[in-house]
Short mmCIF file of C-alpha atoms in Angstrom, two decimals:
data_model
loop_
_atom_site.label_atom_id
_atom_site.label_comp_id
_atom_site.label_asym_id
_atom_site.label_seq_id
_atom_site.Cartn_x
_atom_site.Cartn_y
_atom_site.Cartn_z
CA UNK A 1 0.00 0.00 0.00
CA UNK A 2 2.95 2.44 0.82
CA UNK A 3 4.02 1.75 -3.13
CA UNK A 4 -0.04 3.92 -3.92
CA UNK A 5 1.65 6.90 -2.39
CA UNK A 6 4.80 7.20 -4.34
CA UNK A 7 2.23 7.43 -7.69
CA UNK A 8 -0.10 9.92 -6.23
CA UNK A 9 -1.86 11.77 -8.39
CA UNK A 10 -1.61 15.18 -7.46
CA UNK A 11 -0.03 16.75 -10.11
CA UNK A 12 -0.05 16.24 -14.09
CA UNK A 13 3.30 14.97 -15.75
CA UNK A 14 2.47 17.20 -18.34
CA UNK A 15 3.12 20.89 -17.59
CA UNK A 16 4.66 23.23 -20.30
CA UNK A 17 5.92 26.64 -19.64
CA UNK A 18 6.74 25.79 -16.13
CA UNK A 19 10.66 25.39 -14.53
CA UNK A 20 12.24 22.63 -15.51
CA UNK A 21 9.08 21.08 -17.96
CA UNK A 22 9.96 21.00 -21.94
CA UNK A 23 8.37 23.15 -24.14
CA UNK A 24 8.66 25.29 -27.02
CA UNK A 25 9.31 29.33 -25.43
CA UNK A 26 7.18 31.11 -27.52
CA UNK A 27 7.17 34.99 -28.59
CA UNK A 28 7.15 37.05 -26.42
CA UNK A 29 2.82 38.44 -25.46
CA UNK A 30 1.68 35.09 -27.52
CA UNK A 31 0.34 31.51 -26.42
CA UNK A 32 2.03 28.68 -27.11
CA UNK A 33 -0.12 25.66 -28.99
CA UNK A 34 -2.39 24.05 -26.67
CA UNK A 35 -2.87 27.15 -24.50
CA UNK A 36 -5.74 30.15 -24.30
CA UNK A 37 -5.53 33.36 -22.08
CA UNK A 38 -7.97 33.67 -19.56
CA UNK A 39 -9.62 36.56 -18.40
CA UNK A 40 -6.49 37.26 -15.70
CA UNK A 41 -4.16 36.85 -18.62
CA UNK A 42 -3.41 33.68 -16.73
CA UNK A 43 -2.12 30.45 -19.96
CA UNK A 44 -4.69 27.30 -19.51
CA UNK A 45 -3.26 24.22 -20.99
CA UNK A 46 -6.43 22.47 -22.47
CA UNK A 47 -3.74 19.40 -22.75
CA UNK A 48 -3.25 19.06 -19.34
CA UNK A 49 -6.43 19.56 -18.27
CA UNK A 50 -7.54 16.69 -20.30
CA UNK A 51 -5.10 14.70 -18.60
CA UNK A 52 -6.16 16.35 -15.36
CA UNK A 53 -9.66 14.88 -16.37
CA UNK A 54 -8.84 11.85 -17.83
CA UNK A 55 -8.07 9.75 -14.74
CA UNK A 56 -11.04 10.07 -12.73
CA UNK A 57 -13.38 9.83 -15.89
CA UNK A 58 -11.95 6.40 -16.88
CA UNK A 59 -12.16 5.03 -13.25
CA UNK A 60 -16.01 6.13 -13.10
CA UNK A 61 -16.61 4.87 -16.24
CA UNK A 62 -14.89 1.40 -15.73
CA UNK A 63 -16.69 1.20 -12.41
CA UNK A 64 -20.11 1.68 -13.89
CA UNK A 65 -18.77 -1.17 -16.46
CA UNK A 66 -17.55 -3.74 -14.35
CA UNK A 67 -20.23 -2.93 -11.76
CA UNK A 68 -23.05 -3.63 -14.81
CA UNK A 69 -21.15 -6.45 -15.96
CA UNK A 70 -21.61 -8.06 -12.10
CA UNK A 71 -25.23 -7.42 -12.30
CA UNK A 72 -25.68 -8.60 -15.66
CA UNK A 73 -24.08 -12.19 -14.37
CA UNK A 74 -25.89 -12.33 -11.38
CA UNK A 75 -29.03 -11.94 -13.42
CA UNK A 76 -30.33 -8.65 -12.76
CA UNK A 77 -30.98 -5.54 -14.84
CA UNK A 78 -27.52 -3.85 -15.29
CA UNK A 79 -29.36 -0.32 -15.36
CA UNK A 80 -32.17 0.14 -13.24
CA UNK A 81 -30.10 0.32 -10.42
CA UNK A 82 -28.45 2.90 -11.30
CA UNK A 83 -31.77 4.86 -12.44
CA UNK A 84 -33.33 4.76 -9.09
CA UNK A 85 -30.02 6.05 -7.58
CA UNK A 86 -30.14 9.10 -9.78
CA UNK A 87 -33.73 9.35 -9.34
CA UNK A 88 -32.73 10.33 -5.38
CA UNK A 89 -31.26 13.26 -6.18
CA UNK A 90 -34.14 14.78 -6.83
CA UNK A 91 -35.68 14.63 -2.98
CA UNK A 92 -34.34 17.17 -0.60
CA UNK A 93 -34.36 14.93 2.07
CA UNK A 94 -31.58 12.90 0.25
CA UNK A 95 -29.70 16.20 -1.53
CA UNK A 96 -28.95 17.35 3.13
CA UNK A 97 -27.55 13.26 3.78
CA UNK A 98 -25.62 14.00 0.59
CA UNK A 99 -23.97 17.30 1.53
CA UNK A 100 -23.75 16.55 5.19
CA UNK A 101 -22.11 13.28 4.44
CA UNK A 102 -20.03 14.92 1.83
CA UNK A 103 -18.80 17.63 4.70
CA UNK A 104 -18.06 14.87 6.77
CA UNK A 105 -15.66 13.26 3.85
CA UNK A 106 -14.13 16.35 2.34
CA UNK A 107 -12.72 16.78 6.01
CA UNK A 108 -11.19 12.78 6.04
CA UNK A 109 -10.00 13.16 3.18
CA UNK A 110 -8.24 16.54 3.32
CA UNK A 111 -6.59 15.00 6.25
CA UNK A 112 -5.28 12.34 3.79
CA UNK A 113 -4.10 14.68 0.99
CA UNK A 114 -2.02 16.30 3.75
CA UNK A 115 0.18 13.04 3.89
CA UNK A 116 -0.01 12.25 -0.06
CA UNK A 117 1.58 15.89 -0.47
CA UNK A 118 4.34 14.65 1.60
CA UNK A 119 4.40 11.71 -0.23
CA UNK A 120 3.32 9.91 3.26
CA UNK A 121 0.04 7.56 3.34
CA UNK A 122 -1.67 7.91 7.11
CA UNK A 123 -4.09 5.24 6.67
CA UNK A 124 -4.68 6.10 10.59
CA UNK A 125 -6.88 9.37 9.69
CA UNK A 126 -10.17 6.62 10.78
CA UNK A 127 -8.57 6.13 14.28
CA UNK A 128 -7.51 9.48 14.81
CA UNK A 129 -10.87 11.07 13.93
CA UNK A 130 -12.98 8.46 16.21
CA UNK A 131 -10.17 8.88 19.09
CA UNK A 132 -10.70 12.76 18.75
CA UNK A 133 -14.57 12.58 18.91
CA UNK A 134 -14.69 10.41 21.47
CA UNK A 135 -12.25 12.81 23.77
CA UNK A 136 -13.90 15.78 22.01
CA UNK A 137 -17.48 14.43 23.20
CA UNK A 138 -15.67 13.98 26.85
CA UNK A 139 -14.73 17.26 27.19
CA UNK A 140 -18.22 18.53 25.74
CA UNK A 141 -20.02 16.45 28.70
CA UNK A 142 -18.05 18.24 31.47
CA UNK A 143 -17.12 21.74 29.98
CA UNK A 144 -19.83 24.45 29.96
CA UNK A 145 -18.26 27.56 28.62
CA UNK A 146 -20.31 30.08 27.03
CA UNK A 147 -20.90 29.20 23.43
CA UNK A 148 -18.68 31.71 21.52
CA UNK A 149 -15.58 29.70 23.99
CA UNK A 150 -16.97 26.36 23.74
CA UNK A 151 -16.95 25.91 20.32
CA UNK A 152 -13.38 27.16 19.56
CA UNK A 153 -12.29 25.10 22.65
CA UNK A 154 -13.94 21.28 21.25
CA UNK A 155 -12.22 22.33 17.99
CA UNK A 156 -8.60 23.18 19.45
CA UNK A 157 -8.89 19.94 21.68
CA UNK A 158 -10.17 17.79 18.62
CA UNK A 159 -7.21 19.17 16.50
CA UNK A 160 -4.82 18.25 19.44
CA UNK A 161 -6.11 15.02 19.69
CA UNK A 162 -6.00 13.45 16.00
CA UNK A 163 -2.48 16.00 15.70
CA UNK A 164 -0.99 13.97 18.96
CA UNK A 165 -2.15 10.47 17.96
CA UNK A 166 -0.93 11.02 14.33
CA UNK A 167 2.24 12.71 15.69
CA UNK A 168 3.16 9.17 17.58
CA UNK A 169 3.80 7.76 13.58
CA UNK A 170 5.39 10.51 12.87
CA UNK A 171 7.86 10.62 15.57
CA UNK A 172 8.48 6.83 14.84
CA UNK A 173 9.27 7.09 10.79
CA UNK A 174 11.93 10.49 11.86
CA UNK A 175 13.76 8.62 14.73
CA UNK A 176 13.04 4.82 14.10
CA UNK A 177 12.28 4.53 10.05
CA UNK A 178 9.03 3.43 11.05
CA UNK A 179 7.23 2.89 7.83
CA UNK A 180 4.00 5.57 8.66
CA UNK A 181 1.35 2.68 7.08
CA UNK A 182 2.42 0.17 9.55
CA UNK A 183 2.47 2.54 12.33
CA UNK A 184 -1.14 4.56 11.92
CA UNK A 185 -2.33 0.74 11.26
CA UNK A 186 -1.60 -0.36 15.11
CA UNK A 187 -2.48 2.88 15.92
CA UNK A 188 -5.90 2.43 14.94
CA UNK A 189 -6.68 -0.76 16.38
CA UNK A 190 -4.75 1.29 19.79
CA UNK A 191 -7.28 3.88 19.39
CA UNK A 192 -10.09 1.59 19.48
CA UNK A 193 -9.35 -0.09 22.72
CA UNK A 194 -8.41 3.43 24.10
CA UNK A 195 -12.26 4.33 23.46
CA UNK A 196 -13.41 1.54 24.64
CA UNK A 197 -11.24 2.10 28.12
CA UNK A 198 -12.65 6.11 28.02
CA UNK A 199 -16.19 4.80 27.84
CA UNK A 200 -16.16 2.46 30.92
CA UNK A 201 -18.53 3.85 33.31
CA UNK A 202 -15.60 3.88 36.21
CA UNK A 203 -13.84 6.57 33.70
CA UNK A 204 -16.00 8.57 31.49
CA UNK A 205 -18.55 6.30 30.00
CA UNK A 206 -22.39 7.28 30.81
CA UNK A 207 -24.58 4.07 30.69
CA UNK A 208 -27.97 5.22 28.27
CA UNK A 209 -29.74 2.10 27.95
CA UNK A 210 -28.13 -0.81 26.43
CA UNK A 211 -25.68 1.90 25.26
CA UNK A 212 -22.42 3.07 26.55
CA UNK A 213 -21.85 6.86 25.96
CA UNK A 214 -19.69 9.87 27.23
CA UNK A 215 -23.23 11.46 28.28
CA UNK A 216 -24.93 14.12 26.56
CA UNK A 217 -22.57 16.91 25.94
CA UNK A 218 -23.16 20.84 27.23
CA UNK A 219 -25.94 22.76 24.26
CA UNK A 220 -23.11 25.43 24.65
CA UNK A 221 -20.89 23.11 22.11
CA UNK A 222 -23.68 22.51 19.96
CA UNK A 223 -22.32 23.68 16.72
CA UNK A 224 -25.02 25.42 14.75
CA UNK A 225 -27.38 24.12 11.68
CA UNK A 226 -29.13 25.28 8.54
CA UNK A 227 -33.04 24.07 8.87
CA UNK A 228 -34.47 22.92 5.81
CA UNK A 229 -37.78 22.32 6.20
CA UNK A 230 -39.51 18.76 6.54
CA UNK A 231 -35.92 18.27 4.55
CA UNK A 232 -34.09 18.35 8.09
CA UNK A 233 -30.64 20.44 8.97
CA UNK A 234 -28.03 21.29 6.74
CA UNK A 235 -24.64 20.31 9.34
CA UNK A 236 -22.99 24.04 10.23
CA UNK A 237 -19.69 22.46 10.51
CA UNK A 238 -20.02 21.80 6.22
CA UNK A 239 -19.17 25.61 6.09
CA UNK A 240 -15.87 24.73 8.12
CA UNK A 241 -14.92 22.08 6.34
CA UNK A 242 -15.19 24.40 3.37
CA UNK A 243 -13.33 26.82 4.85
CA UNK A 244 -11.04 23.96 5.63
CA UNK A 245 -9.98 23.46 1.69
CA UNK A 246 -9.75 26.75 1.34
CA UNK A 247 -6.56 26.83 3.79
CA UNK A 248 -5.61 24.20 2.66
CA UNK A 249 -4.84 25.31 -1.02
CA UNK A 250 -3.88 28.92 0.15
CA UNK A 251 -1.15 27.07 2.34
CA UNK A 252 0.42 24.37 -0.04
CA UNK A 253 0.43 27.07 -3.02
CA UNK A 254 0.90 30.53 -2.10
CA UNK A 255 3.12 29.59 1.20
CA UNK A 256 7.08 28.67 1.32
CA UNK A 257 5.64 26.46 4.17
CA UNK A 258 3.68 24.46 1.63
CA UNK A 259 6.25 24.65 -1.45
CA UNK A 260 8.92 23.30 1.32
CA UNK A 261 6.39 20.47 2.03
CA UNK A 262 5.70 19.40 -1.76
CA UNK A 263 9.42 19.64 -2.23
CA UNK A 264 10.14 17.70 0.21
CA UNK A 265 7.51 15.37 -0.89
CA UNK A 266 8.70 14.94 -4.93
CA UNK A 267 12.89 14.97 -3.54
CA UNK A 268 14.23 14.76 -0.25
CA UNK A 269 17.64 15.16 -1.35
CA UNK A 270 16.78 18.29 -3.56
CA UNK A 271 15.03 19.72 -0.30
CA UNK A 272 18.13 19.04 1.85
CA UNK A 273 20.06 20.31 -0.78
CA UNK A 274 17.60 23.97 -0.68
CA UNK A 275 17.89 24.06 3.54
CA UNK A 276 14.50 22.40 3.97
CA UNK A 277 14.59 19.56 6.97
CA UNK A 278 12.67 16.09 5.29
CA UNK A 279 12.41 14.72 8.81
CA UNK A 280 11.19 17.99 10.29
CA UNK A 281 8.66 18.75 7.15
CA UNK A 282 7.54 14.94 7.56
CA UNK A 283 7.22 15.23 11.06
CA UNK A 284 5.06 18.24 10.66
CA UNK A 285 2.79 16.53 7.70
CA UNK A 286 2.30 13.59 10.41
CA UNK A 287 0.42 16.53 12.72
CA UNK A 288 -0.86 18.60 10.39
CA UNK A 289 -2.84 15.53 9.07
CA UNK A 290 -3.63 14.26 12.07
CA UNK A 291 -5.25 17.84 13.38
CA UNK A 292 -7.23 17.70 10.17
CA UNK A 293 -8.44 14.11 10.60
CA UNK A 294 -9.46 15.13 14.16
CA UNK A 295 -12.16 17.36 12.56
CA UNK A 296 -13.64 15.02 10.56
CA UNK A 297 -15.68 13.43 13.22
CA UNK A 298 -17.25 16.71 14.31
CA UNK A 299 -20.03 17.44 11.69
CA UNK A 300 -21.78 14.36 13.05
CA UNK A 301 -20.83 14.60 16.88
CA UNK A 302 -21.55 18.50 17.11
CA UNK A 303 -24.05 18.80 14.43
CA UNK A 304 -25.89 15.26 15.10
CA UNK A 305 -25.66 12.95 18.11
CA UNK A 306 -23.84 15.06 20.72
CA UNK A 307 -22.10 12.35 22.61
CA UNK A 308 -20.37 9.46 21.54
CA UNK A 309 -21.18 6.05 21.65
CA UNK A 310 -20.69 2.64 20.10
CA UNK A 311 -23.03 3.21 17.26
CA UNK A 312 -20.59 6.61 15.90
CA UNK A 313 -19.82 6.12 12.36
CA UNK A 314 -16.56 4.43 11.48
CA UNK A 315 -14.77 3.65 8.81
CA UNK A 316 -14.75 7.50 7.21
CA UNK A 317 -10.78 7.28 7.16
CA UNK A 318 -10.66 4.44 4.98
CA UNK A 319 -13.28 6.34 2.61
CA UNK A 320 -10.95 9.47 2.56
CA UNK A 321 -8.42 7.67 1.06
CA UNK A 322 -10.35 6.68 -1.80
CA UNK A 323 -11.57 10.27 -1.90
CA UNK A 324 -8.28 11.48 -2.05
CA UNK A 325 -7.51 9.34 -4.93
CA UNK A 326 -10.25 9.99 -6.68
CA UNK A 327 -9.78 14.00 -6.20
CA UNK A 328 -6.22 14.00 -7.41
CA UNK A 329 -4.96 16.03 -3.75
CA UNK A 330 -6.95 19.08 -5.32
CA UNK A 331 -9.14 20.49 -2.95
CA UNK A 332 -11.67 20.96 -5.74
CA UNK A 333 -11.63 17.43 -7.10
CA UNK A 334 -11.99 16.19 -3.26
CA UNK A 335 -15.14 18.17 -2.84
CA UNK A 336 -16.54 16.46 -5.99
CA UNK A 337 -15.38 12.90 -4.90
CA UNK A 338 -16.75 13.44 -1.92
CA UNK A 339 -20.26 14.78 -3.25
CA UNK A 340 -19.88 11.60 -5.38
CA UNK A 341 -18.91 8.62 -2.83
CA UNK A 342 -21.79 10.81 -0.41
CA UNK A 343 -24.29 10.01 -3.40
CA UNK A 344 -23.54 6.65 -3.42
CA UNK A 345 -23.79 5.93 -0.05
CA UNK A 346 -27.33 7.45 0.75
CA UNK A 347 -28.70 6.39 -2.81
CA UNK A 348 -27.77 3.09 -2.78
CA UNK A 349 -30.54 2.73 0.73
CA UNK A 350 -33.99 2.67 -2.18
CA UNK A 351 -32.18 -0.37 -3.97
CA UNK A 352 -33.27 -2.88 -0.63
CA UNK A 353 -37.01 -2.05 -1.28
CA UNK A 354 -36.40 -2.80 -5.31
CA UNK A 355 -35.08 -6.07 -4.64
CA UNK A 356 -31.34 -5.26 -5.16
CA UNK A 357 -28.85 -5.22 -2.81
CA UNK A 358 -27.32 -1.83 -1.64
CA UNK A 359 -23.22 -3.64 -1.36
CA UNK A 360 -23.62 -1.98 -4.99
CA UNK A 361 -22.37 0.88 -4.08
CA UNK A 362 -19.90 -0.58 -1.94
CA UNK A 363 -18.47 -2.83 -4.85
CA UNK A 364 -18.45 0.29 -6.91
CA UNK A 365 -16.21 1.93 -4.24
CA UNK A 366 -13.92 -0.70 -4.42
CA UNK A 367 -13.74 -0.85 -8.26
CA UNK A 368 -13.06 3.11 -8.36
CA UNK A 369 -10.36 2.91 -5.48
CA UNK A 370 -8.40 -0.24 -7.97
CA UNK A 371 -9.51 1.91 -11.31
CA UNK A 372 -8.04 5.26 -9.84
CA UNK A 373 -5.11 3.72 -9.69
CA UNK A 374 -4.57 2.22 -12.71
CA UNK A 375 -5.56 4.94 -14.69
CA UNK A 376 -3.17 7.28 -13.50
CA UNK A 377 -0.75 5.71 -13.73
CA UNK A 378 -1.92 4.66 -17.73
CA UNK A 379 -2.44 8.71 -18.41
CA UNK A 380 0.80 9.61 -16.38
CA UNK A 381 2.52 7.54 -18.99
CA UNK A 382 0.58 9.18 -22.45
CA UNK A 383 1.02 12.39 -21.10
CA UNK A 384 4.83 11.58 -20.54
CA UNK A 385 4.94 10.08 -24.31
CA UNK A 386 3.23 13.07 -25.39
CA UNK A 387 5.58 15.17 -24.22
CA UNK A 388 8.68 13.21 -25.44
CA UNK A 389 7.09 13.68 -29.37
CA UNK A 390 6.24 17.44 -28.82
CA UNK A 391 10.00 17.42 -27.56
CA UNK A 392 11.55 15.47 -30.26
CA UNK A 393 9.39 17.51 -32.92
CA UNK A 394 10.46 21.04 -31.38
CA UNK A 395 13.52 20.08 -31.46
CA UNK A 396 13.84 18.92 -34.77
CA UNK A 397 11.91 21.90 -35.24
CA UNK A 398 14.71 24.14 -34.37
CA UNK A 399 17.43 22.15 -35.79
CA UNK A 400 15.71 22.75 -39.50
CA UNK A 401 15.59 26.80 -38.81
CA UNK A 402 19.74 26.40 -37.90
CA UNK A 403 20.63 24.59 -41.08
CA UNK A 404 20.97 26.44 -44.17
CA UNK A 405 18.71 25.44 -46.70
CA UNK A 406 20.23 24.12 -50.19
CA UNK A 407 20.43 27.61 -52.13
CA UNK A 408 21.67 29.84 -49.19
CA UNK A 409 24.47 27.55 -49.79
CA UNK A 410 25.20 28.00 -53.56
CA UNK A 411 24.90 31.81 -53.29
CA UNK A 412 27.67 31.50 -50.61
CA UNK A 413 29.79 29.32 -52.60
CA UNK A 414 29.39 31.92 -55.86
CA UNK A 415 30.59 34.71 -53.82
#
């Protein structure tokens, strides 16, 4: 699995005009082939954004393939399925479980795209985000600040928690080589037995029922909602997690915090080289992915159940990865992964009263996380041959306008 993160996605192969890519200069004021001006003046390259597109378009479309194909063997209707999915996104009941879910994944898998920028896969973000709930929820039950302090405080202590538990892998891969997918692995089944321990009624647990929980927590840390009608409540906390990607791009592009964390990411020796510490910008990605993963959990615990219990969803780390993937590290192709995978997971409920089974979705999950893959690695490879035959013809190009043609030479030779 460690081998996934060395081909992340994140970038095209294919980038004229920038330091160190191939391509032909241009005049000065003009575009070179492939490019239009935008209204900033700014080049696009349609070429690379057709490669930027190509990736997740082929897994989607291989994934509704395969997934028809399994349907089509198992002797039901390789379409309808998919027709009464779609046909849920016109209820507004389902469109507030899609974007709440999809606020809850964004955050997961921003948390992931941290690591994958450092060229580091924490496959721990699931236990660090359930940890950080369940201490979050702890701190909710017995703190009762007013609200414009208890808010800000659940988040700092969240952000602390997943930053600390992630920190513990990164601490281990600096000092011991600790390979960070082994690591956040333990560490999750660690963090599960830790909640467990937390929720014992002789520590913090609250008995409710048949239920263990870590009691109601304080309406101060309540963390505000959009009604909707008979629709229900649009989470607050998607406006965060919005906010969230925002920071996120702002500080891996227009920072030399995040251009020291990509380089370290792509070279470690080229980093060294430039003054940048790989263990210190590693150790840092370790935390900063960690704090992020700790807010994952929140939408739901703040905007939903208010306490944590055995029934809190799980498994949203493992999902971020694949969101990740699918979104290429770009904070706007997570948002529509996530929108996507959220889609699929509240559609797929009408396909048990139509007499097919909802693991669709879930196989078509699984498809797209192999598919992603695959297929970026297949159009990292065109774009890279691409590139090598707009090389060899530029270059061939130029060697033509050096040599003097046929009759410049005879008129030198007569004089």
């Amino acid at each position: 699995m460690s081998n996934l993160s060395a081909k992340k996605p994140d970038e095209s192969p294919l980038e004229p005009g920038k330091p160190g890519a191939p391509g032909k200069p241009g005049a000065p004021g003009k575009a070179p082939t492939g490019t239009a001006h935008g209204p900033s003046g700014k080049k696009w390259d349609s070429e690379r954004l057709i490669l930027a597109a190509a990736g997740p378009v082929i897994a989607l479309v291989l994934s509704l393939v395969v997934t028809g194909v399994v349907l089509l063997a198992s002797g039901k209707n390789p379409v309808e399925p998919f027709q009464l999915m779609f046909e849920q996104i016109g209820y507004s009941d389902q469109q507030v479980l899609i974007i709440n879910q999809a606020g809850v994944y964004y955050l997961a898998a921003l948390a992931v795209a941290v690591g994958f920028r450092m060229n580091l896969f924490n496959i721990g973000v699931d236990g660090q985000y359930r940890l950080a709930a369940c201490v979050t929820a702890i701190a909710g039950f017995h703190l009762a600040l007013p609200q414009v302090l208890q808010i800000p405080v659940l988040l700092i202590i969240a952000m602390l928690t997943g930053a600390l538990w992630a920190g513990v892998a990164g601490v281990l891969k600096v000092t011991r080589g600790v390979s960070e997918v082994v690591a956040t692995i333990m560490l999750n089944s660690i963090a599960t037995a830790l909640i467990v321990w937390l929720c014992l009624t002789d520590n913090f647990g609250v008995p409710v029922g048949n239920n263990q929980t870590t009691g109601a927590m304080d309406k101060a840390g309540w963390f505000p909602g959009i009604g909707m009608g008979d629709a229900g409540e649009i989470y607050g906390f998607v406006f965060v997690a919005v906010l969230a990607g925002v920071v996120y791009w702002l500080v891996l592009n227009r920072t030399r915090f995040g251009f020291d964390l990509r380089a370290s990411g792509a070279s470690e020796e080229a980093a060294a080289a430039s003054g940048v510490s790989a263990k210190r910008m590693t150790l840092t990605a370790m935390l900063l992915s960690g704090a992020v993963a700790g807010l994952a959990g929140l939408p739901i615990l703040l905007g939903d159940t208010h306490t944590y219990s055995q029934s809190f969803p799980s498994g949203l780390g493992f999902t971020g990865i694949t969101i990740a993937l699918l979104g290429r590290n770009n904070p706007l192709g997570i948002a529509a992964a996530s929108l996507l995978i959220a889609f699929l997971d509240k559609a797929s409920s009408v396909l048990d009263y139509n007499g097919y089974e909802k693991e669709i979705a879930t196989i078509m999950q699984g498809i797209i996380v192999i598919a992603v893959v695959v297929s970026y690695e297949q159009v990292r490879l065109w774009g890279l041959r691409r590139q090598q035959r707009r090389v060899g013809l530029e270059l061939a190009a130029a060697a033509a306008a050096a040599t003097p043609s046929t009759e410049v030479k005879k008129e030198a030779a007569a004089r």
